[in-house]
Amino acid sequence: MGGRVERIKLGSQGLEVSAQGLGCMGMSAAYGPPKPDGDMISLIHHAIHTGVTFLDTSDIYGPFTNEILLGKALKGGVREKVELATKFGARADGKMEVRGDPGYVRAACEASLKRLNIDCIDLYYQHRVDTRVPIEVTIGELKKLVEEGKVKYIGLSEASASTIRRAHAVHPITAVQLEWSLWSRDVEEEIIPTCRELGIGIVAYSPLGRGFFSSGSKILENLTDGDFRKMGEVEVGTYFSIMSLMTRKWGDFALSLSMFLPKFQGGFAHALWSEVLLFGVQWVMPNSEYNCLSSFRLEELIGELFFKCLEYGTSMSYVLLPRFQPENLEHNKTIFEHVNEVAARKGCTPSQLALAWVHHQGKDVCPIPGTTKIENFNQNIGALSVKLTPEEMVELESFAAEGVVKGDRYTKEFATWKNSETPPFSSWKAT
């Protein structure tokens, strides 16, 4: 099966990848409980054998456990067969704060290298843009990491056209990762043309609409607890459920941390409790292994606990993906029905058709659909064989034209390219 997938040049800096990548997030996070390591390693090895060698992860997936999984999968000479991309910047501390200051960039890179058990990251993205730090400062530190041999190529994710231009002026940007699919096309107006003007490759995440183009509005019927597409308007855990998780994580002495957890109407404001819990850990355990480690490790620890709370439904949250609320899916189901009709005509599945549409955007585009099942992976590879005429492309695009899709990609509080402008470089004062 090896060699079935063609190779493409991603950007103009020399990076070559498989024409389709493998998004690894769902193996460890976001789409329900983490999947067994053994099964996921088998899937990764199967993908590589098939010719899909471009693997995508991030330090926030898990958090951190997805990188560790990739590190295990790449042992025994496998590392040399892949192009490995990971990301930094979205802190797993409960506040979903974005960081792009030099000290954090370097610490995040060192931590990812250790978890992945590698010496150099092939493609290192800033996962989200820190709007408090001039992009020139962040890219300047990444440039140093390239010069030190810790990173080969630099990427951005969810960055605006102007941010991309400013970043590219400091050091060539190899790739920009964006959500691009039949029902997420707002990047086409300005960002895609900017990338092509500058010779920057485009990596399309969620090319299947986070599973929508596999099953349409029925997708909610099969979602498990902990799947972030299923999050309701408000999910507030009790004081006791949070303490139960803390005790499970750190033992009985975690009860002494309870005084540091702010209580709000019987639940917790997740933007606050992680910060005070961090202080509590440092105060209660002055001689512990956690306090002996860097503050960066402490942030990881707090983030790990916070995401476990989300997984078990014991923390406050909000609608992260409005498009997946039942009323919006019900409205959008006609999009899937139309795609399904064309797929039947073409002799392929609707997901293959939607993925083929992304592939037909150009040789500078690499979609990275994720999956946790080998059979679904094989189906995704089949999309490479689906050929679309210009007329069919126009027909598909008409199904999800502007104003047809109901529901935003993310809630307005979440960082995207639409709110990614950074201060001018002249405003920066290093601390």
CSV table of C-alpha atoms in Angstrom, one decimal:
chain,number,residue,atom,x,y,z
A,1,MET,CA,0.0,0.0,0.0
A,2,GLY,CA,3.0,2.3,0.5
A,3,GLY,CA,3.3,5.2,-1.9
A,4,ARG,CA,-0.4,5.5,-2.9
A,5,VAL,CA,-0.5,9.1,-1.8
A,6,GLU,CA,1.3,11.7,-3.9
A,7,ARG,CA,3.7,14.3,-2.5
A,8,ILE,CA,3.3,18.0,-2.7
A,9,LYS,CA,5.4,21.1,-1.9
A,10,LEU,CA,4.0,22.9,1.1
A,11,GLY,CA,5.0,26.5,0.8
A,12,SER,CA,8.1,27.7,-0.9
A,13,GLN,CA,10.7,27.0,1.7
A,14,GLY,CA,11.4,23.4,0.8
A,15,LEU,CA,8.9,21.4,2.9
A,16,GLU,CA,7.5,18.4,1.1
A,17,VAL,CA,4.5,16.5,2.6
A,18,SER,CA,1.9,13.9,1.6
A,19,ALA,CA,-1.0,15.4,-0.3
A,20,GLN,CA,-3.3,14.5,2.6
A,21,GLY,CA,-2.3,14.6,6.2
A,22,LEU,CA,-3.6,13.0,9.4
A,23,GLY,CA,-5.1,15.2,12.1
A,24,CYS,CA,-4.4,13.4,15.4
A,25,MET,CA,-6.4,15.5,17.9
A,26,GLY,CA,-9.3,13.2,18.2
A,27,MET,CA,-7.1,10.3,19.3
A,28,SER,CA,-6.6,12.0,22.6
A,29,ALA,CA,-9.0,14.8,23.1
A,30,ALA,CA,-12.2,16.8,22.2
A,31,TYR,CA,-14.2,13.9,20.6
A,32,GLY,CA,-15.0,11.9,23.7
A,33,PRO,CA,-12.6,9.9,25.9
A,34,PRO,CA,-9.1,9.2,24.7
A,35,LYS,CA,-8.7,6.2,22.6
A,36,PRO,CA,-6.3,3.3,23.5
A,37,ASP,CA,-2.7,4.0,22.7
A,38,GLY,CA,-2.2,0.7,21.0
A,39,ASP,CA,-5.1,1.2,18.6
A,40,MET,CA,-4.0,4.7,17.7
A,41,ILE,CA,-0.4,3.7,17.2
A,42,SER,CA,-1.6,1.0,14.8
A,43,LEU,CA,-3.6,3.6,12.9
A,44,ILE,CA,-0.7,6.0,12.7
A,45,HIS,CA,1.6,3.2,11.4
A,46,HIS,CA,-1.1,2.2,8.8
A,47,ALA,CA,-1.3,5.8,7.6
A,48,ILE,CA,2.4,6.0,7.2
A,49,HIS,CA,2.5,2.7,5.3
A,50,THR,CA,-0.3,4.1,3.0
A,51,GLY,CA,1.8,7.2,2.2
A,52,VAL,CA,0.2,9.7,4.6
A,53,THR,CA,3.2,10.9,6.4
A,54,PHE,CA,2.2,14.5,7.4
A,55,LEU,CA,1.1,14.2,11.0
A,56,ASP,CA,-0.6,17.0,12.9
A,57,THR,CA,-0.7,17.5,16.7
A,58,SER,CA,-0.5,20.2,19.3
A,59,ASP,CA,0.5,20.6,22.9
A,60,ILE,CA,-3.1,21.5,23.9
A,61,TYR,CA,-4.5,18.2,22.6
A,62,GLY,CA,-5.1,16.1,25.7
A,63,PRO,CA,-3.6,18.4,26.9
A,64,PHE,CA,0.0,17.1,26.1
A,65,THR,CA,-1.1,13.4,25.8
A,66,ASN,CA,-1.4,13.6,22.0
A,67,GLU,CA,2.2,14.6,21.7
A,68,ILE,CA,3.2,11.8,24.0
A,69,LEU,CA,1.2,9.4,21.9
A,70,LEU,CA,3.0,10.6,18.7
A,71,GLY,CA,6.3,10.2,20.5
A,72,LYS,CA,5.5,6.6,21.2
A,73,ALA,CA,4.4,6.0,17.6
A,74,LEU,CA,7.5,7.4,16.1
A,75,LYS,CA,10.0,5.1,17.8
A,76,GLY,CA,12.0,2.5,16.1
A,77,GLY,CA,13.0,4.4,13.0
A,78,VAL,CA,9.5,5.7,12.2
A,79,ARG,CA,10.4,9.3,12.9
A,80,GLU,CA,12.5,9.5,9.8
A,81,LYS,CA,9.5,8.6,7.6
A,82,VAL,CA,7.2,11.5,8.6
A,83,GLU,CA,6.7,15.2,8.5
A,84,LEU,CA,5.7,16.2,12.0
A,85,ALA,CA,3.7,19.4,12.8
A,86,THR,CA,2.8,20.6,16.3
A,87,LYS,CA,1.6,23.8,17.8
A,88,PHE,CA,2.0,26.1,20.8
A,89,GLY,CA,0.2,29.2,22.1
A,90,ALA,CA,-3.2,28.0,23.4
A,91,ARG,CA,-2.5,27.5,27.1
A,92,ALA,CA,-4.3,24.6,28.8
A,93,ASP,CA,-4.8,26.4,32.1
A,94,GLY,CA,-8.5,26.7,32.2
A,95,LYS,CA,-8.6,30.2,30.9
A,96,MET,CA,-7.8,29.3,27.3
A,97,GLU,CA,-5.3,32.1,27.3
A,98,VAL,CA,-3.1,32.6,24.3
A,99,ARG,CA,0.6,33.2,24.8
A,100,GLY,CA,3.2,34.4,22.2
A,101,ASP,CA,5.8,36.0,24.4
A,102,PRO,CA,9.4,34.9,23.8
A,103,GLY,CA,9.9,33.0,27.1
A,104,TYR,CA,6.7,31.1,26.6
A,105,VAL,CA,7.5,30.2,23.0
A,106,ARG,CA,10.8,28.8,24.0
A,107,ALA,CA,9.5,26.9,27.0
A,108,ALA,CA,6.6,25.4,24.9
A,109,CYS,CA,9.0,24.3,22.2
A,110,GLU,CA,11.4,22.6,24.6
A,111,ALA,CA,8.4,20.8,26.3
A,112,SER,CA,7.0,19.6,23.0
A,113,LEU,CA,10.4,18.3,21.9
A,114,LYS,CA,10.6,16.3,25.1
A,115,ARG,CA,7.1,14.9,24.9
A,116,LEU,CA,7.6,14.0,21.2
A,117,ASN,CA,11.0,12.5,22.0
A,118,ILE,CA,12.6,14.3,19.0
A,119,ASP,CA,15.4,16.8,18.4
A,120,CYS,CA,13.7,19.0,15.9
A,121,ILE,CA,10.1,19.8,14.9
A,122,ASP,CA,9.5,19.8,11.2
A,123,LEU,CA,6.7,22.4,11.2
A,124,TYR,CA,5.9,24.5,14.3
A,125,TYR,CA,2.8,26.6,14.3
A,126,GLN,CA,1.6,29.3,16.6
A,127,HIS,CA,-1.8,27.7,17.3
A,128,ARG,CA,-3.6,31.0,18.0
A,129,VAL,CA,-2.3,34.6,17.8
A,130,ASP,CA,-1.5,36.4,21.1
A,131,THR,CA,-3.1,39.8,20.5
A,132,ARG,CA,-1.0,41.3,23.3
A,133,VAL,CA,2.3,40.6,21.7
A,134,PRO,CA,3.4,42.0,18.4
A,135,ILE,CA,3.6,39.2,15.9
A,136,GLU,CA,7.1,40.3,15.1
A,137,VAL,CA,8.2,39.4,18.6
A,138,THR,CA,6.7,35.9,18.5
A,139,ILE,CA,8.2,35.1,15.1
A,140,GLY,CA,11.5,36.6,16.1
A,141,GLU,CA,11.8,33.9,18.9
A,142,LEU,CA,10.7,31.2,16.4
A,143,LYS,CA,13.4,32.4,14.1
A,144,LYS,CA,15.9,31.8,16.8
A,145,LEU,CA,14.6,28.3,17.3
A,146,VAL,CA,15.1,27.6,13.6
A,147,GLU,CA,18.6,28.9,13.8
A,148,GLU,CA,19.3,26.6,16.8
A,149,GLY,CA,18.1,23.6,14.8
A,150,LYS,CA,15.0,22.9,17.1
A,151,VAL,CA,12.5,23.9,14.4
A,152,LYS,CA,12.7,23.5,10.6
A,153,TYR,CA,9.8,25.5,9.4
A,154,ILE,CA,7.4,28.1,10.9
A,155,GLY,CA,3.6,28.1,10.6
A,156,LEU,CA,0.7,30.1,11.8
A,157,SER,CA,-2.9,29.0,12.6
A,158,GLU,CA,-6.0,31.2,12.5
A,159,ALA,CA,-4.1,34.3,11.6
A,160,SER,CA,-5.5,37.3,9.6
A,161,ALA,CA,-4.0,38.4,6.3
A,162,SER,CA,-2.3,41.4,7.8
A,163,THR,CA,-0.8,39.3,10.6
A,164,ILE,CA,0.5,36.8,8.1
A,165,ARG,CA,2.2,39.6,6.1
A,166,ARG,CA,3.9,41.0,9.2
A,167,ALA,CA,5.1,37.6,10.3
A,168,HIS,CA,6.4,36.7,6.9
A,169,ALA,CA,8.5,39.9,6.8
A,170,VAL,CA,10.4,38.6,9.9
A,171,HIS,CA,10.9,35.0,8.8
A,172,PRO,CA,9.4,33.1,5.9
A,173,ILE,CA,6.2,31.4,6.9
A,174,THR,CA,5.9,28.0,5.4
A,175,ALA,CA,2.2,27.2,6.1
A,176,VAL,CA,-0.9,28.7,7.5
A,177,GLN,CA,-3.5,26.3,9.0
A,178,LEU,CA,-7.1,27.4,8.6
A,179,GLU,CA,-10.6,25.8,8.8
A,180,TRP,CA,-11.6,25.3,5.2
A,181,SER,CA,-14.4,23.2,4.0
A,182,LEU,CA,-17.6,23.4,2.0
A,183,TRP,CA,-19.4,25.1,4.9
A,184,SER,CA,-16.4,27.2,6.2
A,185,ARG,CA,-15.3,29.4,3.3
A,186,ASP,CA,-14.8,32.9,4.8
A,187,VAL,CA,-11.0,32.5,4.4
A,188,GLU,CA,-11.3,32.6,0.6
A,189,GLU,CA,-11.8,36.4,0.4
A,190,GLU,CA,-8.5,37.6,1.8
A,191,ILE,CA,-6.4,35.0,3.6
A,192,ILE,CA,-6.1,32.4,0.8
A,193,PRO,CA,-5.0,35.1,-1.8
A,194,THR,CA,-2.5,36.5,0.7
A,195,CYS,CA,-0.9,33.0,1.3
A,196,ARG,CA,-0.7,32.4,-2.4
A,197,GLU,CA,0.9,35.8,-3.1
A,198,LEU,CA,3.6,35.1,-0.5
A,199,GLY,CA,4.2,31.5,-1.5
A,200,ILE,CA,2.8,30.1,1.8
A,201,GLY,CA,1.2,26.6,1.9
A,202,ILE,CA,-2.4,26.1,3.1
A,203,VAL,CA,-3.3,23.4,5.6
A,204,ALA,CA,-7.0,22.8,5.8
A,205,TYR,CA,-8.2,21.5,9.2
A,206,SER,CA,-11.7,20.2,9.8
A,207,PRO,CA,-12.2,19.6,6.0
A,208,LEU,CA,-15.2,17.4,6.8
A,209,GLY,CA,-16.9,20.0,8.9
A,210,ARG,CA,-16.0,18.1,12.2
A,211,GLY,CA,-17.8,15.1,10.9
A,212,PHE,CA,-20.9,16.9,9.6
A,213,PHE,CA,-20.2,15.7,6.0
A,214,SER,CA,-20.1,12.1,7.2
A,215,SER,CA,-23.6,12.0,8.8
A,216,GLY,CA,-25.3,15.4,8.6
A,217,SER,CA,-27.7,16.4,11.4
A,218,LYS,CA,-27.7,12.8,12.7
A,219,ILE,CA,-24.1,13.4,14.1
A,220,LEU,CA,-25.4,14.3,17.5
A,221,GLU,CA,-27.0,10.9,18.0
A,222,ASN,CA,-23.7,9.2,18.2
A,223,LEU,CA,-21.6,11.7,20.3
A,224,THR,CA,-20.2,10.5,23.6
A,225,ASP,CA,-19.8,12.5,26.8
A,226,GLY,CA,-16.8,14.7,26.6
A,227,ASP,CA,-17.3,15.5,22.9
A,228,PHE,CA,-16.9,19.2,22.5
A,229,ARG,CA,-19.4,19.3,19.7
A,230,LYS,CA,-22.0,18.3,22.3
A,231,MET,CA,-21.4,21.0,24.9
A,232,GLY,CA,-24.5,22.7,26.0
A,233,GLU,CA,-25.1,26.4,26.8
A,234,VAL,CA,-24.1,26.0,30.5
A,235,GLU,CA,-22.6,23.0,32.2
A,236,VAL,CA,-21.8,23.9,35.8
A,237,GLY,CA,-20.2,21.3,38.1
A,238,THR,CA,-20.7,21.3,41.8
A,239,TYR,CA,-18.0,22.1,44.4
A,240,PHE,CA,-17.9,18.4,45.4
A,241,SER,CA,-17.5,17.1,41.9
A,242,ILE,CA,-14.5,19.4,41.3
A,243,MET,CA,-13.0,18.3,44.7
A,244,SER,CA,-13.6,14.7,43.8
A,245,LEU,CA,-11.5,15.1,40.6
A,246,MET,CA,-8.8,16.9,42.5
A,247,THR,CA,-8.6,14.1,45.1
A,248,ARG,CA,-8.5,11.5,42.4
A,249,LYS,CA,-5.6,13.4,40.8
A,250,TRP,CA,-3.5,14.4,43.8
A,251,GLY,CA,-4.7,12.4,46.7
A,252,ASP,CA,-6.4,13.3,50.0
A,253,PHE,CA,-4.2,16.3,50.6
A,254,ALA,CA,-6.0,18.0,47.7
A,255,LEU,CA,-8.8,18.7,50.1
A,256,SER,CA,-6.6,21.4,51.7
A,257,LEU,CA,-6.7,23.2,48.4
A,258,SER,CA,-10.5,23.8,48.7
A,259,MET,CA,-10.1,27.2,50.3
A,260,PHE,CA,-8.5,28.5,47.1
A,261,LEU,CA,-11.4,27.6,44.8
A,262,PRO,CA,-13.8,30.5,44.4
A,263,LYS,CA,-17.4,29.5,44.6
A,264,PHE,CA,-20.0,31.1,42.3
A,265,GLN,CA,-23.6,30.0,42.7
A,266,GLY,CA,-22.5,26.5,43.6
A,267,GLY,CA,-20.1,26.1,40.7
A,268,PHE,CA,-16.9,27.5,39.4
A,269,ALA,CA,-15.9,30.2,37.0
A,270,HIS,CA,-13.2,28.3,35.0
A,271,ALA,CA,-11.5,31.6,34.1
A,272,LEU,CA,-10.6,32.1,37.7
A,273,TRP,CA,-10.3,28.8,39.6
A,274,SER,CA,-7.2,27.5,37.7
A,275,GLU,CA,-5.2,30.6,38.7
A,276,VAL,CA,-6.0,30.4,42.4
A,277,LEU,CA,-5.6,26.6,42.4
A,278,LEU,CA,-2.1,27.1,41.0
A,279,PHE,CA,-1.4,29.4,44.0
A,280,GLY,CA,-2.8,26.7,46.3
A,281,VAL,CA,-0.6,24.0,44.9
A,282,GLN,CA,2.5,26.1,45.5
A,283,TRP,CA,1.4,27.0,49.0
A,284,VAL,CA,0.3,23.6,50.2
A,285,MET,CA,3.1,21.6,48.6
A,286,PRO,CA,6.2,23.6,49.1
A,287,ASN,CA,8.4,20.5,49.0
A,288,SER,CA,6.6,18.6,46.4
A,289,GLU,CA,7.8,17.5,43.0
A,290,TYR,CA,5.3,19.9,41.4
A,291,ASN,CA,6.7,23.0,43.2
A,292,CYS,CA,10.3,21.9,42.4
A,293,LEU,CA,9.5,22.0,38.7
A,294,SER,CA,9.1,25.1,36.7
A,295,SER,CA,6.0,27.3,36.7
A,296,PHE,CA,5.5,26.1,33.1
A,297,ARG,CA,5.0,22.5,34.4
A,298,LEU,CA,2.6,23.8,37.0
A,299,GLU,CA,0.5,25.4,34.3
A,300,GLU,CA,0.5,22.0,32.5
A,301,LEU,CA,-0.7,20.3,35.6
A,302,ILE,CA,-3.5,22.8,36.2
A,303,GLY,CA,-4.5,22.5,32.5
A,304,GLU,CA,-4.6,18.7,32.7
A,305,LEU,CA,-7.0,18.8,35.7
A,306,PHE,CA,-9.2,21.5,34.0
A,307,PHE,CA,-9.6,19.4,30.8
A,308,LYS,CA,-10.4,16.3,32.8
A,309,CYS,CA,-13.2,18.4,34.4
A,310,LEU,CA,-14.5,19.2,31.0
A,311,GLU,CA,-14.3,15.6,30.0
A,312,TYR,CA,-16.4,14.5,32.9
A,313,GLY,CA,-18.8,17.4,32.6
A,314,THR,CA,-17.9,18.9,35.9
A,315,SER,CA,-16.8,22.3,34.9
A,316,MET,CA,-18.5,25.4,33.6
A,317,SER,CA,-18.4,25.7,29.9
A,318,TYR,CA,-20.3,27.4,27.1
A,319,VAL,CA,-21.3,26.7,23.5
A,320,LEU,CA,-17.9,26.3,21.8
A,321,LEU,CA,-19.3,25.3,18.4
A,322,PRO,CA,-22.6,27.1,17.8
A,323,ARG,CA,-23.0,25.3,14.4
A,324,PHE,CA,-23.5,22.0,16.3
A,325,GLN,CA,-26.4,23.2,18.4
A,326,PRO,CA,-29.4,21.0,17.5
A,327,GLU,CA,-31.5,23.9,16.0
A,328,ASN,CA,-28.6,24.9,13.7
A,329,LEU,CA,-27.9,21.4,12.6
A,330,GLU,CA,-31.5,20.9,11.8
A,331,HIS,CA,-31.4,24.0,9.5
A,332,ASN,CA,-28.1,22.9,7.9
A,333,LYS,CA,-29.2,19.3,7.2
A,334,THR,CA,-30.3,20.4,3.7
A,335,ILE,CA,-26.6,21.1,2.9
A,336,PHE,CA,-25.7,17.5,3.7
A,337,GLU,CA,-28.7,16.2,1.8
A,338,HIS,CA,-27.6,18.0,-1.4
A,339,VAL,CA,-24.0,16.8,-1.0
A,340,ASN,CA,-25.3,13.3,-0.4
A,341,GLU,CA,-27.3,13.4,-3.7
A,342,VAL,CA,-24.2,14.5,-5.7
A,343,ALA,CA,-22.1,11.8,-3.9
A,344,ALA,CA,-24.6,9.1,-5.0
A,345,ARG,CA,-24.4,10.3,-8.5
A,346,LYS,CA,-20.5,10.2,-8.4
A,347,GLY,CA,-20.4,6.8,-6.7
A,348,CYS,CA,-18.6,8.0,-3.6
A,349,THR,CA,-19.5,8.9,0.0
A,350,PRO,CA,-20.6,12.4,1.0
A,351,SER,CA,-17.4,12.7,3.1
A,352,GLN,CA,-15.2,11.7,0.2
A,353,LEU,CA,-17.0,14.3,-2.0
A,354,ALA,CA,-16.5,17.1,0.6
A,355,LEU,CA,-12.9,16.2,1.0
A,356,ALA,CA,-12.4,16.0,-2.7
A,357,TRP,CA,-13.7,19.6,-3.0
A,358,VAL,CA,-10.9,20.7,-0.7
A,359,HIS,CA,-8.3,18.8,-2.7
A,360,HIS,CA,-9.5,20.5,-5.9
A,361,GLN,CA,-8.7,23.9,-4.4
A,362,GLY,CA,-5.1,23.5,-5.6
A,363,LYS,CA,-1.8,21.7,-5.2
A,364,ASP,CA,-0.8,24.2,-2.4
A,365,VAL,CA,-3.6,22.9,-0.2
A,366,CYS,CA,-3.2,20.0,2.2
A,367,PRO,CA,-6.3,18.9,4.1
A,368,ILE,CA,-5.7,17.0,7.4
A,369,PRO,CA,-8.8,15.1,8.2
A,370,GLY,CA,-8.8,13.3,11.6
A,371,THR,CA,-10.1,9.9,12.5
A,372,THR,CA,-9.6,7.2,15.1
A,373,LYS,CA,-10.6,4.2,12.8
A,374,ILE,CA,-8.6,2.6,10.1
A,375,GLU,CA,-11.8,2.0,7.9
A,376,ASN,CA,-12.6,5.8,8.0
A,377,PHE,CA,-9.0,6.6,7.2
A,378,ASN,CA,-9.1,4.4,4.2
A,379,GLN,CA,-12.3,6.1,3.1
A,380,ASN,CA,-10.7,9.5,3.4
A,381,ILE,CA,-7.8,8.3,1.2
A,382,GLY,CA,-10.4,7.4,-1.4
A,383,ALA,CA,-11.2,11.0,-1.8
A,384,LEU,CA,-8.0,11.5,-3.7
A,385,SER,CA,-9.5,9.5,-6.5
A,386,VAL,CA,-12.7,11.5,-6.8
A,387,LYS,CA,-12.5,13.9,-9.7
A,388,LEU,CA,-14.7,16.9,-10.0
A,389,THR,CA,-15.6,19.1,-13.0
A,390,PRO,CA,-15.7,22.9,-12.7
A,391,GLU,CA,-19.5,22.6,-13.0
A,392,GLU,CA,-19.6,20.1,-10.1
A,393,MET,CA,-17.4,22.4,-8.0
A,394,VAL,CA,-19.8,25.3,-8.6
A,395,GLU,CA,-22.8,23.1,-7.8
A,396,LEU,CA,-21.3,22.0,-4.5
A,397,GLU,CA,-20.4,25.5,-3.5
A,398,SER,CA,-24.0,26.7,-4.1
A,399,PHE,CA,-25.3,24.3,-1.4
A,400,ALA,CA,-23.4,26.2,1.3
A,401,ALA,CA,-23.2,29.7,-0.1
A,402,GLU,CA,-22.9,32.7,2.1
A,403,GLY,CA,-25.9,33.1,4.3
A,404,VAL,CA,-27.0,29.5,3.9
A,405,VAL,CA,-25.1,28.0,6.8
A,406,LYS,CA,-26.5,28.7,10.2
A,407,GLY,CA,-24.3,29.1,13.2
A,408,ASP,CA,-20.8,30.4,13.7
A,409,ARG,CA,-17.7,28.2,13.6
A,410,TYR,CA,-16.8,29.1,17.2
A,411,THR,CA,-18.3,31.1,20.0
A,412,LYS,CA,-17.3,34.8,19.8
A,413,GLU,CA,-15.0,34.4,22.9
A,414,PHE,CA,-12.8,31.9,21.1
A,415,ALA,CA,-9.6,33.1,19.3
A,416,THR,CA,-9.8,33.0,15.5
A,417,TRP,CA,-8.3,34.9,12.6
A,418,LYS,CA,-11.1,37.4,12.9
A,419,ASN,CA,-9.6,38.7,16.2
A,420,SER,CA,-5.9,38.1,15.6
A,421,GLU,CA,-4.5,41.6,15.1
A,422,THR,CA,-1.5,42.3,17.3
A,423,PRO,CA,0.0,45.6,18.5
A,424,PRO,CA,2.7,47.4,16.4
A,425,PHE,CA,6.2,46.2,17.0
A,426,SER,CA,7.2,49.6,18.2
A,427,SER,CA,5.0,49.2,21.2
A,428,TRP,CA,6.9,46.1,22.6
A,429,LYS,CA,8.9,46.5,25.7
A,430,ALA,CA,10.8,43.3,26.7
A,431,THR,CA,10.6,42.3,30.4
